Coordinates of C-alpha atoms and ligand atoms in Angstrom, one line a residue:
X374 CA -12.0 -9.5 -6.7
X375 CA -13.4 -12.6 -8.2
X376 CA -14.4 -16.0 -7.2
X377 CA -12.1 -17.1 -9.6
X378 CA -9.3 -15.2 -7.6
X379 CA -10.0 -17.1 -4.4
X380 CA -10.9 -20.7 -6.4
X381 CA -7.4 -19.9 -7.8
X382 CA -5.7 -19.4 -4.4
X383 CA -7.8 -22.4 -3.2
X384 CA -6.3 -24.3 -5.3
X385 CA -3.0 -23.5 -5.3
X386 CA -0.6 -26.6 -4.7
X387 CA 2.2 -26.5 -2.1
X388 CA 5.5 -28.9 -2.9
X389 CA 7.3 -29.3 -0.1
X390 CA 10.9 -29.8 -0.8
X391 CA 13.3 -32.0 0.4
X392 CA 13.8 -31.8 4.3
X393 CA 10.8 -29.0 4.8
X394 CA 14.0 -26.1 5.1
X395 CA 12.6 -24.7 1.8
X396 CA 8.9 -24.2 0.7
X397 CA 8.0 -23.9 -2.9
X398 CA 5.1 -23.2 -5.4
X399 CA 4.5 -25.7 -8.2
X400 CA 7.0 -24.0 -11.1
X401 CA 7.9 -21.3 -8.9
X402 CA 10.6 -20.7 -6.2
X403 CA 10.2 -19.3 -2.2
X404 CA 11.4 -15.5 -3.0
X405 CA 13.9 -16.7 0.5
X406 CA 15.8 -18.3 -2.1
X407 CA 15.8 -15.7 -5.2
X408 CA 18.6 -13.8 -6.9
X409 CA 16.6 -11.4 -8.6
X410 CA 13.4 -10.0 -7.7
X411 CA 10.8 -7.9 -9.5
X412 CA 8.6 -5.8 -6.8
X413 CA 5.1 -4.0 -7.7
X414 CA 4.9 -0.3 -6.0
X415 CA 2.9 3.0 -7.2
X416 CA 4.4 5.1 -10.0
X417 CA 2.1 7.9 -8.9
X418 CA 2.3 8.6 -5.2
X419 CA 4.7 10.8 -4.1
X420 CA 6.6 9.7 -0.9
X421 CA 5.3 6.2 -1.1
X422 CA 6.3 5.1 -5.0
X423 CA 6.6 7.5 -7.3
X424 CA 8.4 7.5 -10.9
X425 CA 11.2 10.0 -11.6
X426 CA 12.2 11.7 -15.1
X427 CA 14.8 9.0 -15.5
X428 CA 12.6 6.2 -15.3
X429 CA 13.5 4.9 -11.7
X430 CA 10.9 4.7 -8.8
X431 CA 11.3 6.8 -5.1
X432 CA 8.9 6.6 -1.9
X433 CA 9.2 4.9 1.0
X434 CA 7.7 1.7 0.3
X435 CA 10.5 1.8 -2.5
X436 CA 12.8 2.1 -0.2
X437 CA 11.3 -0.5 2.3
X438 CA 11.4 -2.9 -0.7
X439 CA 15.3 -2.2 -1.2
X440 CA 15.8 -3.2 2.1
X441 CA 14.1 -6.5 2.4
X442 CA 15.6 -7.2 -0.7
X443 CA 18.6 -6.8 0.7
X444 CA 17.9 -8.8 3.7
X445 CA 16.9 -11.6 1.2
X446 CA 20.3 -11.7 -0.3
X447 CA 19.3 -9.8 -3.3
X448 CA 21.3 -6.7 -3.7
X449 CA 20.2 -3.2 -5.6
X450 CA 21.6 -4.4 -8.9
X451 CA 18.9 -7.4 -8.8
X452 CA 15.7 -5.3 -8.3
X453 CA 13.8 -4.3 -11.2
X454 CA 10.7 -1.9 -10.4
X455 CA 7.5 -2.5 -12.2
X456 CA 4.4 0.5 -11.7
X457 CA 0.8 -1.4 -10.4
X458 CA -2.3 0.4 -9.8
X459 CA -4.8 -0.9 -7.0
X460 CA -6.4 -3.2 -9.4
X461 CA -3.7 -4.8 -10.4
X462 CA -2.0 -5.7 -6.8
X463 CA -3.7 -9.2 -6.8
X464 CA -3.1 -10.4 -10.6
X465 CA 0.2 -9.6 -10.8
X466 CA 0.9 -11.4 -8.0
X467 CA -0.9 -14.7 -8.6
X468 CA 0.3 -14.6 -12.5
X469 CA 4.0 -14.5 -11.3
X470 CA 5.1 -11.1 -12.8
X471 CA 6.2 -9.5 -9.6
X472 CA 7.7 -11.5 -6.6
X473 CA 6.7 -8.7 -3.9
X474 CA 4.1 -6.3 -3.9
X475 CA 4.8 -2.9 -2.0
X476 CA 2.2 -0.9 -2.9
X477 CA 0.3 0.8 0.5
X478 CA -1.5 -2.7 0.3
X479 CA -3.8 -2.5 3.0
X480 CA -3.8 -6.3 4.2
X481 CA -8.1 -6.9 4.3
X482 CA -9.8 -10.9 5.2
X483 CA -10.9 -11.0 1.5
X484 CA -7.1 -9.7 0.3
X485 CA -5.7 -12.9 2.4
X486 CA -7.6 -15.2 0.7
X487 CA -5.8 -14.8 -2.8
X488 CA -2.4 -13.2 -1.7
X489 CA 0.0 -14.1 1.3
X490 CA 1.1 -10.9 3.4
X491 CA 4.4 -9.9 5.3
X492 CA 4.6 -7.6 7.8
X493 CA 2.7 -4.9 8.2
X494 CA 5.5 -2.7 7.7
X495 CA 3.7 0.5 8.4
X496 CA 0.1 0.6 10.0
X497 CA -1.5 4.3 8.5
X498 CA -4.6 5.6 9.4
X499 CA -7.6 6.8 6.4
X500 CA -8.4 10.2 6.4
X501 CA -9.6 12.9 4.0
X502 CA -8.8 15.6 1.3
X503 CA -10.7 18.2 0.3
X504 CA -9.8 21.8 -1.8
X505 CA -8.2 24.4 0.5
X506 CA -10.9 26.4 1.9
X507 CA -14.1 23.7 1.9
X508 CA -14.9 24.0 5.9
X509 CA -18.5 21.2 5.2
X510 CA -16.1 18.3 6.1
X511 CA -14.5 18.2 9.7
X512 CA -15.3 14.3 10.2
X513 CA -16.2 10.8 8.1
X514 CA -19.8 11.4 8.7
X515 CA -19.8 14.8 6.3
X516 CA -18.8 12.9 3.4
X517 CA -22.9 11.9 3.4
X518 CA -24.0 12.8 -0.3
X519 CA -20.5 13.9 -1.6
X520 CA -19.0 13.1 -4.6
X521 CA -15.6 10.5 -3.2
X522 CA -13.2 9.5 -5.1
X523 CA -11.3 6.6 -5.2
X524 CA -8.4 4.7 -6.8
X525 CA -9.8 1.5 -9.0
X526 CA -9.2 -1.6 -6.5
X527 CA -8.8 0.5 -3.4
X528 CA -10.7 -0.7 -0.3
X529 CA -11.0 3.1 0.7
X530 CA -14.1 4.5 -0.2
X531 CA -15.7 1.0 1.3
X532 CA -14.5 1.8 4.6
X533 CA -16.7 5.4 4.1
X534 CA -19.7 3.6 2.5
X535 CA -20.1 0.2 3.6
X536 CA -18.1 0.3 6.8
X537 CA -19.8 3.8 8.3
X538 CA -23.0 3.9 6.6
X539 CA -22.0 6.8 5.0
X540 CA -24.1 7.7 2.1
X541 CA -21.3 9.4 0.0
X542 CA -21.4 9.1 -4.2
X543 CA -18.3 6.7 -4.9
X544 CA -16.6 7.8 -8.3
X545 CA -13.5 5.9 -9.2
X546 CA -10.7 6.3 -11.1
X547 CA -7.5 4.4 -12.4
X548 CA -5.1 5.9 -9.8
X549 CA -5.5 8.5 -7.0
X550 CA -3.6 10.9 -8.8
X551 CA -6.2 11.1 -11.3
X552 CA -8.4 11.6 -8.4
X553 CA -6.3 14.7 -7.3
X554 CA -6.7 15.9 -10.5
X555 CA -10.7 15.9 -10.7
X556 CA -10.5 16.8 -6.8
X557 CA -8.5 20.3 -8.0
X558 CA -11.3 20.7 -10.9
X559 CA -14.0 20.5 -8.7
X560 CA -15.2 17.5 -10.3
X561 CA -15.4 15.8 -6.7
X562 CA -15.4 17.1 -3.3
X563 CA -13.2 14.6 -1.6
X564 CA -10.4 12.1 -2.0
X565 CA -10.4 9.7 1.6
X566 CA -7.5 7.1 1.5
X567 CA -4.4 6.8 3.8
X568 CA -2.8 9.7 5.1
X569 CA 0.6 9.3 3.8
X570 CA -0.7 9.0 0.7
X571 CA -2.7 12.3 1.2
X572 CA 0.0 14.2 2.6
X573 CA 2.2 13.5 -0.2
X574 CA -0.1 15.1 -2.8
X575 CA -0.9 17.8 -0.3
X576 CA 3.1 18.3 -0.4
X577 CA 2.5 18.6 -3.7
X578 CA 0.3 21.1 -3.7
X579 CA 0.0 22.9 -0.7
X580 CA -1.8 26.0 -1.6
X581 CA -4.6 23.5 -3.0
X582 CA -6.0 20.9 -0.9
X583 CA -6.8 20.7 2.9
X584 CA -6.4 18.0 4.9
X585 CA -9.4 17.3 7.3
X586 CA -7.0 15.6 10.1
X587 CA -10.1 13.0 11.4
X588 CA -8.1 9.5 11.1
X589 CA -10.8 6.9 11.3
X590 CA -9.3 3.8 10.2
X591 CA -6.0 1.7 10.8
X592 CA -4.5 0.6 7.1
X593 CA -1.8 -2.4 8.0
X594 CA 0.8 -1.8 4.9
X595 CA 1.6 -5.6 4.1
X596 CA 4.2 -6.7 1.7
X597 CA 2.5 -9.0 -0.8
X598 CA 3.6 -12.4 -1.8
X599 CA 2.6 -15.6 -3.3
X600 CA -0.3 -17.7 -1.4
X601 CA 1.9 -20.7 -0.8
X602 CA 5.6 -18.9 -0.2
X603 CA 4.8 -19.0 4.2
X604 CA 9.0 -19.5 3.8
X605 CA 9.5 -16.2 1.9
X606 CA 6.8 -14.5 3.8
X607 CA 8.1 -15.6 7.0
X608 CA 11.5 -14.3 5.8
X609 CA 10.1 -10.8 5.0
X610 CA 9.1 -10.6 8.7
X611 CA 12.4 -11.0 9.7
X612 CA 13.9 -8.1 7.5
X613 CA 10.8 -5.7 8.3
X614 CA 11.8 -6.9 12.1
X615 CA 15.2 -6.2 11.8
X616 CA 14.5 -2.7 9.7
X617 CA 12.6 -1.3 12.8
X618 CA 15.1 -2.8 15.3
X619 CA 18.8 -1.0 13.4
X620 CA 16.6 2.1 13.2
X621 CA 16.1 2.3 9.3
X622 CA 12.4 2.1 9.5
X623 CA 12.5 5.5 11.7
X624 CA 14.8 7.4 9.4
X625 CA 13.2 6.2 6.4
X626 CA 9.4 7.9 7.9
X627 CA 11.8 10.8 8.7
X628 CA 13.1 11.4 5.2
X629 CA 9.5 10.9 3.8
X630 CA 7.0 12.3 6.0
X631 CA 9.3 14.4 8.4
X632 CA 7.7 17.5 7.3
X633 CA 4.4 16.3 6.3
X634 CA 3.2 17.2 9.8
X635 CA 1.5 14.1 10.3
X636 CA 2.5 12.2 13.8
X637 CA 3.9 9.1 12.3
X638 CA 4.4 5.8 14.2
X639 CA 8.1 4.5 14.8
X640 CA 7.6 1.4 16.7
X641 CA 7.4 -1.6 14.9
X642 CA 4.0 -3.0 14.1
X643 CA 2.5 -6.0 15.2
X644 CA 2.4 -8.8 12.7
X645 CA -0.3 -10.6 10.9
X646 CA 1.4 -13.9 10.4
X647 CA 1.7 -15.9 7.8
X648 CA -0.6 -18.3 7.7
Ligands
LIG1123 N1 -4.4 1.2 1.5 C1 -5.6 1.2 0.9 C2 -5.8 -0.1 0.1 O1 -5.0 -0.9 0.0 C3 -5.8 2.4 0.0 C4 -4.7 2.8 -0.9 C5 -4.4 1.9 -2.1 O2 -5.4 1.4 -2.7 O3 -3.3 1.8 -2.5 O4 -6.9 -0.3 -0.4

């Protein structure tokens, strides 16, 4: 991310309008008060957000942002989906062409100095992928001089390499799927992100890829929004609050990742904050 991201966010103005019961951006509205609302998620992750034949996005964090949206007054007909890669989480979001972000956006320091974050809605752990039978990696530490790849604007492999110490080879691609792709070539030996996102492509592709099953990291899924909306972020919290309490946020990991084998968490996470 660059400096220009952050002297952006720096800058940023806040309006306060009329009585303080409704924040707003210079030009642009709290998403509390919105009719309509355009929300960033994957088009290539299965269970998380993943585009169908017809054009139309699934995955749980598709279905997580249907239900804020709903809890913000906007109903199904008033969503439009747009596809965003890693890289393009924070642009689109400081340009104005999504409102939300839900997009397994890890919420980092450096990410909440250019983008505001809700929840976390789902806190999921980092672990690693390599082709079925490849017994060299049981932990973080064996990625040491392997070829990892990651998704363009991930913070994955820096938890490996900067984080650890780990001395693996960082390749990087647009998306992870392309890294699945060069991981089933035997172009690299490892994909390590978040384990839903693993275990979707290992649903995929069962017969393929292994799944090491050493979780060493906790990745706090935060719904991101404008720097200055606090009043639309603070309304998020309510919804993801409300989505764990009416017991949607446990059937919605259910119909996802009920047979991924992973242990998933059910209790609602503790929240950042907004400011
Ligand atoms: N959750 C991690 C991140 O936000 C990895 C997955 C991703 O890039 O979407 O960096």
């Amino acid at each position: 991310m660059g400096l220009r991201r952050v002297a952006l966010a720096a800058g940023a103005a806040l309006v306060l309008a009329g009585s303080g019961a409704c924040t707003e951006a210079v030009g642009r509205p709290s998403i509390a008060d919105a009719t309509r609302l355009v929300i960033g998620v994957k088009a290539d992750q299965p269970g998380l957000g993943l585009r169908t034949e017809d054009g139309d996005f699934a995955g749980f964090d598709v279905d997580v942002a249907l239900y804020i949206a709903e809890e913000l007054g906007v109903p199904r007909s008033g969503v439009e989906f747009v596809g965003v890669t890693s890289q393009e989480r924070e642009d689109v979001l400081i340009d104005g062409d999504v409102d939300l972000v839900l997009a397994t956006y890890s919420i980092t320091q450096l990410r909440k100095t250019v983008v505001a974050f809700g929840g976390p809605y789902y806190v999921a752990r980092q672990d690693i992928l390599v082709r079925a039978g490849d017994t060299t990696v049981r932990s973080v530490a064996d990625l040491e001089g392997k070829l990892l790849c990651q998704g363009a604007g991930s913070n994955s492999a820096n938890r490996v390499i900067e984080e650890r110490g780990v001395d693996a080879v960082r390749i990087e691609r647009p998306s992870y799927s392309d890294c699945i792709d060069l991981l089933a070539e035997g172009e690299v030996d490892a994909v390590s992100t978040d384990d839903l996102i693993l275990a979707g492509y290992l649903e995929a592709a069962p017969e393929s890829f292994h799944l090491v099953n050493a979780p060493f990291t906790s990745e706090k899924y935060g719904v991101g929004i404008a720097k200055e909306d606090i009043a639309g972020c603070e309304a998020v919290n309510r919804a993801i609050t409300r989505m764990y309490q009416d017991g949607t946020a446990a059937w919605l990991l259910r119909k996802w990742f009920g047979d991924s084998g992973l242990d998933v968490n059910t209790s609602v996470p503790q929240f950042e904050g907004c400011t």
